[in-house]
XYZ file of C-alpha atoms in Angstrom:
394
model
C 6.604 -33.327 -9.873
C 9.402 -32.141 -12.589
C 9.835 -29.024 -11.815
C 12.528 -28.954 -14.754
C 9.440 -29.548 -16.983
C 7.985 -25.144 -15.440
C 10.912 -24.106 -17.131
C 10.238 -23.498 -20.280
C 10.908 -19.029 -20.823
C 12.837 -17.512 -18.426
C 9.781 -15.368 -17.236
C 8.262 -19.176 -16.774
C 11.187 -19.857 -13.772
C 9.520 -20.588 -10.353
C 9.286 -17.948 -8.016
C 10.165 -17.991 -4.572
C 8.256 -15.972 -1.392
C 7.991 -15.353 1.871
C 4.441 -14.750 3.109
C 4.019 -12.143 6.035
C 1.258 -10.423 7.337
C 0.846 -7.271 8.990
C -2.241 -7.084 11.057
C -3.937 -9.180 9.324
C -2.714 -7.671 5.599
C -0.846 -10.054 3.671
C 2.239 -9.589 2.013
C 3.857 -11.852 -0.843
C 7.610 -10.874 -0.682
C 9.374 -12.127 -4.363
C 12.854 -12.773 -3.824
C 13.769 -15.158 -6.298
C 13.031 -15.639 -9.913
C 11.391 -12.703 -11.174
C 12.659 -11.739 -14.780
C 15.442 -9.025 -14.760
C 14.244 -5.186 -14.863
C 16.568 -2.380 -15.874
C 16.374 1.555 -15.463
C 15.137 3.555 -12.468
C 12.770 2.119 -10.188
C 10.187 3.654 -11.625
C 11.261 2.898 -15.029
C 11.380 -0.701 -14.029
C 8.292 -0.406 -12.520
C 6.751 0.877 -15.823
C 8.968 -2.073 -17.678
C 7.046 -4.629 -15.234
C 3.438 -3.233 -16.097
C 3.956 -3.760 -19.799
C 5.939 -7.048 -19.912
C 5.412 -8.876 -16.791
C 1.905 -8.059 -15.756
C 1.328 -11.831 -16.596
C 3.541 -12.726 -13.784
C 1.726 -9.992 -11.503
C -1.748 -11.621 -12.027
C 0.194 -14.878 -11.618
C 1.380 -14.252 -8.072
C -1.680 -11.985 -6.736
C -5.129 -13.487 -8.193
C -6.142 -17.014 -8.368
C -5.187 -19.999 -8.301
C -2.324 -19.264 -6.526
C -3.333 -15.557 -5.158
C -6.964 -14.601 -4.117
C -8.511 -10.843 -4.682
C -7.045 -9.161 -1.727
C -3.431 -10.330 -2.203
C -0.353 -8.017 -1.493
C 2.645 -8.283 -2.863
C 6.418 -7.236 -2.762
C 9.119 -7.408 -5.325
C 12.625 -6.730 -4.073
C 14.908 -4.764 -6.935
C 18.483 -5.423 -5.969
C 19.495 -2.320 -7.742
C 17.943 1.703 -8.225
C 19.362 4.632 -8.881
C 19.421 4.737 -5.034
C 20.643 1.743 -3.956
C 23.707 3.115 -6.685
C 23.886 6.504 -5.036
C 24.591 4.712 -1.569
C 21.167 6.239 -0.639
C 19.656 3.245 -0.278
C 19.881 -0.401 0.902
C 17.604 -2.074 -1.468
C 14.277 -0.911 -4.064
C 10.977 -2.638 -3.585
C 8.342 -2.997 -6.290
C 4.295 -3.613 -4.652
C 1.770 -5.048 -6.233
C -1.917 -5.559 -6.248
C -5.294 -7.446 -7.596
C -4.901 -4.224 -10.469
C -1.571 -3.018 -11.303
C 1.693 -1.535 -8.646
C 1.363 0.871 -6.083
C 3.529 3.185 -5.055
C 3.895 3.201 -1.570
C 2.606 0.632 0.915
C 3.321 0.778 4.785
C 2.274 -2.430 6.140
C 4.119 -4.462 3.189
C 7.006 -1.898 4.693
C 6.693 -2.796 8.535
C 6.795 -6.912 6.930
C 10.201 -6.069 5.140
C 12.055 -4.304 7.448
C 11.802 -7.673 9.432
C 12.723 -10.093 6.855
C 15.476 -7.631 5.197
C 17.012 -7.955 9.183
C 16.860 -11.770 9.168
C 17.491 -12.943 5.413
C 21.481 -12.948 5.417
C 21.448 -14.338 2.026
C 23.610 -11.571 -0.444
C 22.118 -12.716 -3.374
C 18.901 -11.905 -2.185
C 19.889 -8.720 -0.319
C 23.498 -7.914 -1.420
C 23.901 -4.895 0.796
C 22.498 -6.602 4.080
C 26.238 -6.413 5.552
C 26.025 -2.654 4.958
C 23.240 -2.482 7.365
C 23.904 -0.911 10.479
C 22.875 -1.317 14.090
C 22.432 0.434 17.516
C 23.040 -1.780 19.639
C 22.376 0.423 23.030
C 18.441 0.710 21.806
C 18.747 -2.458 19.463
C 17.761 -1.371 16.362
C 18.804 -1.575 12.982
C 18.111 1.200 10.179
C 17.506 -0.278 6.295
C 17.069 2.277 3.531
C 14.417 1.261 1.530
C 13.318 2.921 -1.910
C 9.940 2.068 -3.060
C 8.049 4.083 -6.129
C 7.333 7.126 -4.123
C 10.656 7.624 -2.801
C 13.128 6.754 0.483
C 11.879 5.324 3.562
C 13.845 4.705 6.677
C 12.659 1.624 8.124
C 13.713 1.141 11.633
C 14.052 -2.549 12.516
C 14.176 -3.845 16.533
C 16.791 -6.399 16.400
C 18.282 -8.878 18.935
C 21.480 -7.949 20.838
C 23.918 -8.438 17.863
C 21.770 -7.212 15.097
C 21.860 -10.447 13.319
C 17.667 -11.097 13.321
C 14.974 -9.185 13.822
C 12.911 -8.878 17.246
C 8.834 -9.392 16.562
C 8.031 -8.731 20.097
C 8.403 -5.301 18.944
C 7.230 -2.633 16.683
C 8.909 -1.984 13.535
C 8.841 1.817 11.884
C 9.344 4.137 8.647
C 9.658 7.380 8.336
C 7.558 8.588 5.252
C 8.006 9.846 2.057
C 7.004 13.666 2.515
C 3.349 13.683 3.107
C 0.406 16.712 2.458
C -3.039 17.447 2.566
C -4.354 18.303 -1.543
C -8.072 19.217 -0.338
C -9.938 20.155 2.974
C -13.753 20.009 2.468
C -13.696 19.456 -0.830
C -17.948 19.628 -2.134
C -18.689 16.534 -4.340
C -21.938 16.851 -5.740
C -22.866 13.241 -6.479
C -24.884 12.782 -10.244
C -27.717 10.633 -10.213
C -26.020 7.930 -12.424
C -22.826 7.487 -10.440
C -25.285 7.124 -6.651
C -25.123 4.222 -4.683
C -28.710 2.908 -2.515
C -27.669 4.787 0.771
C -27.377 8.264 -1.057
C -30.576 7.776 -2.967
C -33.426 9.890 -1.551
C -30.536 12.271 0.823
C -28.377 14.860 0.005
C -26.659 14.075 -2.737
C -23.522 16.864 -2.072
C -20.602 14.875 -0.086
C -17.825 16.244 1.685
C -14.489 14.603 1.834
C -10.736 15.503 2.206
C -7.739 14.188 -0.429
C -4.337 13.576 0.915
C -1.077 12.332 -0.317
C 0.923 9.896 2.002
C 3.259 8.198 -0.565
C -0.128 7.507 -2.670
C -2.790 9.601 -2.855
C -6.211 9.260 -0.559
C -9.962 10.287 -0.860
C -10.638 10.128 3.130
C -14.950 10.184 3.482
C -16.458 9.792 6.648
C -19.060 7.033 6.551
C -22.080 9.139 7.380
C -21.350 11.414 4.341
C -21.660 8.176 2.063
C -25.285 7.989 4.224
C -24.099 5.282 6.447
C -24.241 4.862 10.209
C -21.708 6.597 11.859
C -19.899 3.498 13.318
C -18.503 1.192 11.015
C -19.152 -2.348 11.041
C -18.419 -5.885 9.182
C -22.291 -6.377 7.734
C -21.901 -2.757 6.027
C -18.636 -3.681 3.789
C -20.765 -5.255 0.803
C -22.535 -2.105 0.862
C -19.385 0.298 1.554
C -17.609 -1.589 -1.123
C -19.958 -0.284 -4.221
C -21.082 3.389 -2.440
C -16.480 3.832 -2.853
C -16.318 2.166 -6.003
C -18.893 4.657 -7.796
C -17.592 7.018 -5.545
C -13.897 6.489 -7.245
C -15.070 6.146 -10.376
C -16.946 9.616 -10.570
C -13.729 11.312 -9.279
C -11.886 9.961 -12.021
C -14.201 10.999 -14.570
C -14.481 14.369 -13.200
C -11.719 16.213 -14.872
C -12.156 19.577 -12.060
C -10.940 16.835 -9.082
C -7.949 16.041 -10.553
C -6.181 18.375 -9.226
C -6.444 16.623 -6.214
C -4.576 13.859 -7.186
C -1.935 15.117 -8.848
C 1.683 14.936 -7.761
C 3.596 18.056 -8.201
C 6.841 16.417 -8.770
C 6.362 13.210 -10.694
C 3.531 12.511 -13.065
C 3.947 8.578 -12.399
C 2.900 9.229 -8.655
C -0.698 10.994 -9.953
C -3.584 8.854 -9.680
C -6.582 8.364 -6.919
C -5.071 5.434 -5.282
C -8.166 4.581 -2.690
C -11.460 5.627 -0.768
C -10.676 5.681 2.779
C -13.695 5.428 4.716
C -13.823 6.842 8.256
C -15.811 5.814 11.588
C -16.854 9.241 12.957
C -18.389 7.915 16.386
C -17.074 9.416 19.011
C -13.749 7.618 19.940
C -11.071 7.489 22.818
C -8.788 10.469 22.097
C -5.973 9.445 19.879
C -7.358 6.571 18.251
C -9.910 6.275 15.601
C -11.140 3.170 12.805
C -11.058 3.245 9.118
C -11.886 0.917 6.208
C -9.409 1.211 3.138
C -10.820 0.255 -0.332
C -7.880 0.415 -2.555
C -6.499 -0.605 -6.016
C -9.555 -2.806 -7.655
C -11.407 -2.121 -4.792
C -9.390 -4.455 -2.328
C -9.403 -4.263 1.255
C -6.972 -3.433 3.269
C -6.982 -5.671 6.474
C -4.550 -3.476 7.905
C -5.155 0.072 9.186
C -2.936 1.294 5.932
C 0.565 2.596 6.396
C 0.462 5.284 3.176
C -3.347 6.234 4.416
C -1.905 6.449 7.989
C 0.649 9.262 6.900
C -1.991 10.880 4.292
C -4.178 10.874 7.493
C -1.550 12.177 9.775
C -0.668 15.059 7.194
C -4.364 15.866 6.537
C -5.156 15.987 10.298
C -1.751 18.250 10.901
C -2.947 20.809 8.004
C -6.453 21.025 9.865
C -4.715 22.098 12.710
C -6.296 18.986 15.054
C -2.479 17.202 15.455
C 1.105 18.437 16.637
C 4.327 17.724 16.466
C 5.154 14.473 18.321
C 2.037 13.771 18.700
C 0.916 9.950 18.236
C -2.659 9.001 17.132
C -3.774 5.102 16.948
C -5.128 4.272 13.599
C -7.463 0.949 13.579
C -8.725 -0.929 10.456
C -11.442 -3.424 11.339
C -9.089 -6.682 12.502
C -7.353 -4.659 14.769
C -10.633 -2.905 16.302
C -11.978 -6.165 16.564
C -8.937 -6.870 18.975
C -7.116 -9.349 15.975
C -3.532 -7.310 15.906
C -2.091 -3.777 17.012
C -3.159 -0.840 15.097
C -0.740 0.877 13.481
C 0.702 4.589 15.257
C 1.011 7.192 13.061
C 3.050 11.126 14.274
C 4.060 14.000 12.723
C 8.162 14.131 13.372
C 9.074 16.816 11.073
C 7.662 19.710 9.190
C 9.660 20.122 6.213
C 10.762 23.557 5.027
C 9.877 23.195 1.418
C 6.515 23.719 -0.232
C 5.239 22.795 -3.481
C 3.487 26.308 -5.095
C 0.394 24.303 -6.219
C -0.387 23.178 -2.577
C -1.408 25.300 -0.010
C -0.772 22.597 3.068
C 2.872 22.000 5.271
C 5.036 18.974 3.987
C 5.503 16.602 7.118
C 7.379 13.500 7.542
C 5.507 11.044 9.214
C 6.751 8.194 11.600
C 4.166 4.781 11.275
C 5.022 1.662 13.020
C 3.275 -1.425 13.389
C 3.908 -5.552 13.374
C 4.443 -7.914 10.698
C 4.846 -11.636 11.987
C 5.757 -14.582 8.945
C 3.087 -16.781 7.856
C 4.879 -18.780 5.587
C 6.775 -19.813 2.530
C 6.174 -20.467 -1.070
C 7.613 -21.879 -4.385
C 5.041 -20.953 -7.622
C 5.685 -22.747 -10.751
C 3.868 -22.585 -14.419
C 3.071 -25.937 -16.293
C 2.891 -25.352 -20.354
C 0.148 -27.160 -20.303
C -1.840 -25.471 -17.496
C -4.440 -22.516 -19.340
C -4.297 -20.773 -15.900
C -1.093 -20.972 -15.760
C 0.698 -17.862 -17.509
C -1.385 -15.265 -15.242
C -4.383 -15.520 -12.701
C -8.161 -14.798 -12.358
C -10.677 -12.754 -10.511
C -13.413 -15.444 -9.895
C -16.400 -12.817 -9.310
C -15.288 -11.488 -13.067
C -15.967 -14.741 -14.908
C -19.076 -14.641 -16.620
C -20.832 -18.368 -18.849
C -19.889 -17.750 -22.420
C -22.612 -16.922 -24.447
């Protein structure tokens, strides 16, 4: 193949990944040949959504993608990385637009950030610094939702990153938005389970770098214990779930950042097994963006969850709670630890719950590597599709 004859617009340039996964989550890291951006992250996130998005659907749906593809676009330069605050900026992306925060795409890039030694992909990797008494190495990463410190284990001279052992980020500063909050479900917005039962639900909303509807999965009038043959089911009870709490203009409040407005949207349904479990350690299933799901127990739902189960009062300081999706209950991959380090001092008037910084860690391992081109002839070619969305012309 010609691969001169995929360059025809700049935006039409291959593009270059590394493919991770982080218990069983994928993560499509861009390093090379995404178009320029400009502005603050979040700016340049904004600039991406309405010029790129092409190149989005390109990279995360198919042909070259599938519908519950991750991905990670590293941004040399922020207003952070300018400040000296940070090392590098990350854009993520999903089947449906660009999160803001995303913990297991986190726990993949702290590991290549330690091994890539290439300055044009990460100029500041020689700025990186590390401990070489516990062998770790600390990158400042700045994603949508702020700065995370990603702690990296590293080999004995800090050159490459050590998978035999966990990788961690502090979090963006997390807090519970609603504790018990009564949704009283209308008839047209009711999935099959609720049908015929109570139709008031009672869930909790939390912000953990995105913000999170947690349920339990008897509430949505399943069994208690969640299982694999349930998810077709799960997956429409949280999608009209979702969609009546962002029609519902008394919820919003919920979801609403008090600092930026960019950060304020319902970013997933996080449904919760409430069997009885081991103490410290319980299973949840993340539907998220256009209702993907999230292999991985969920690194921003695993600080929303830590923050929501510190403002109930059921979680301390220091103390570490195993959060498992279904891979890593089903013994594929670690869970992912989630514990309250710090309770900030601050408060934001509008919320009545601490500010905590939580500490997640996990595993990422590489899976692969990948060049994606564009043919001007291809009709696929300039974006991607969602194969249960096309429909036989009529």
């Amino acid at each position: 193949m010609d691969i001169a004859r995929c360059l025809v617009t700049p935006e039409h340039r291959p593009i270059s990944c590394i493919e991770m996964q982080t218990t069983g989550e994928p993560t499509r890291i861009v390093f090379e040949g995404y178009p320029e951006l400009s502005g603050t992250l979040l700016e340049q996130r904004a600039e991406a959504k309405r010029k790129y998005d092409h190149i989005r659907r390109r990279l995360m749906l198919e042909p070259r993608g599938h519908f519950d593809m991750y991905g990670a676009v590293l941004r040399k330069e922020t207003e952070l990385t300018k400040s000296g605050e940070a090392h590098i900026g990350v854009m993520f992306m999903t089947n449906d637009g660009y999160s803001t925060m995303c913990g297991h795409a986190t726990i993949a890039l702290g590991r290549f950030l330690l091994d890539t030694h290439d300055l044009n992909t990460f100029p500041r990797r020689n700025e990186v610094k590390h401990d070489p008494m516990a062998k770790t190495a600390l990158v400042n990463l700045h994603c949508p939702s702020g700065l995370l410190k990603v702690t990296v284990p590293v080999n004995d001279d800090g050159s490459a990153s050590d998978p035999s052992r966990p990788v961690s980020f502090l979090s963006v500063p997390s807090f519970a938005t609603g504790i018990d909050v009564t949704i009283l479900v209308p008839p047209e917005y009711q999935w099959t389970e609720l049908q015929g039962k109570s139709k008031e639900i009672h869930v909790d909303f939390s912000y953990g770098g995105a913000f999170y509807c947690m349920v339990s999965a008897t509430e949505l009038g399943f069994p208690a214990r969640l299982e694999n043959d349930k998810v077709d089911q799960l997956d429409k009870a949280t999608a009209l779930l979702k969609k009546y709490i962002n029609s519902t203009p008394d919820l919003y409040k919920y979801f609403r950042h008090p600092g930026h407005d960019d950060l304020g949207f319902l970013y997933s349904i996080m449904v919760v097994d409430d069997t009885a479990k081991a103490r410290g350690s319980e299973v949840g299933l993340c539907f998220f963006a256009n209702q993907q799901i999230d292999r991985s127990p969920t690194g921003g739902a695993v600080a929303a969850r830590v923050a929501l189960a510190y403002a109930k009062g059921n979680r301390q300081l220091g103390e570490a709670w195993a959060y498992h999706s279904l891979v890593s209950a089903s013994g594929h991959g670690p869970p992912f630890l989630g514990t309250v380090v710090e309770e900030l001092p601050e408060r934001y008037p509008e919320i009545p719950y601490p500010l905590v910084r939580v500490m997640g860690e996990g595993q990422a391992f590489y899976t692969g590597f990948s060049t994606f081109a564009v043919e001007e002839e291809d009709p696929l070619g300039d974006g991607g599709f969602v194969f249960k969305d096309c429909k036989p012309a009529r």
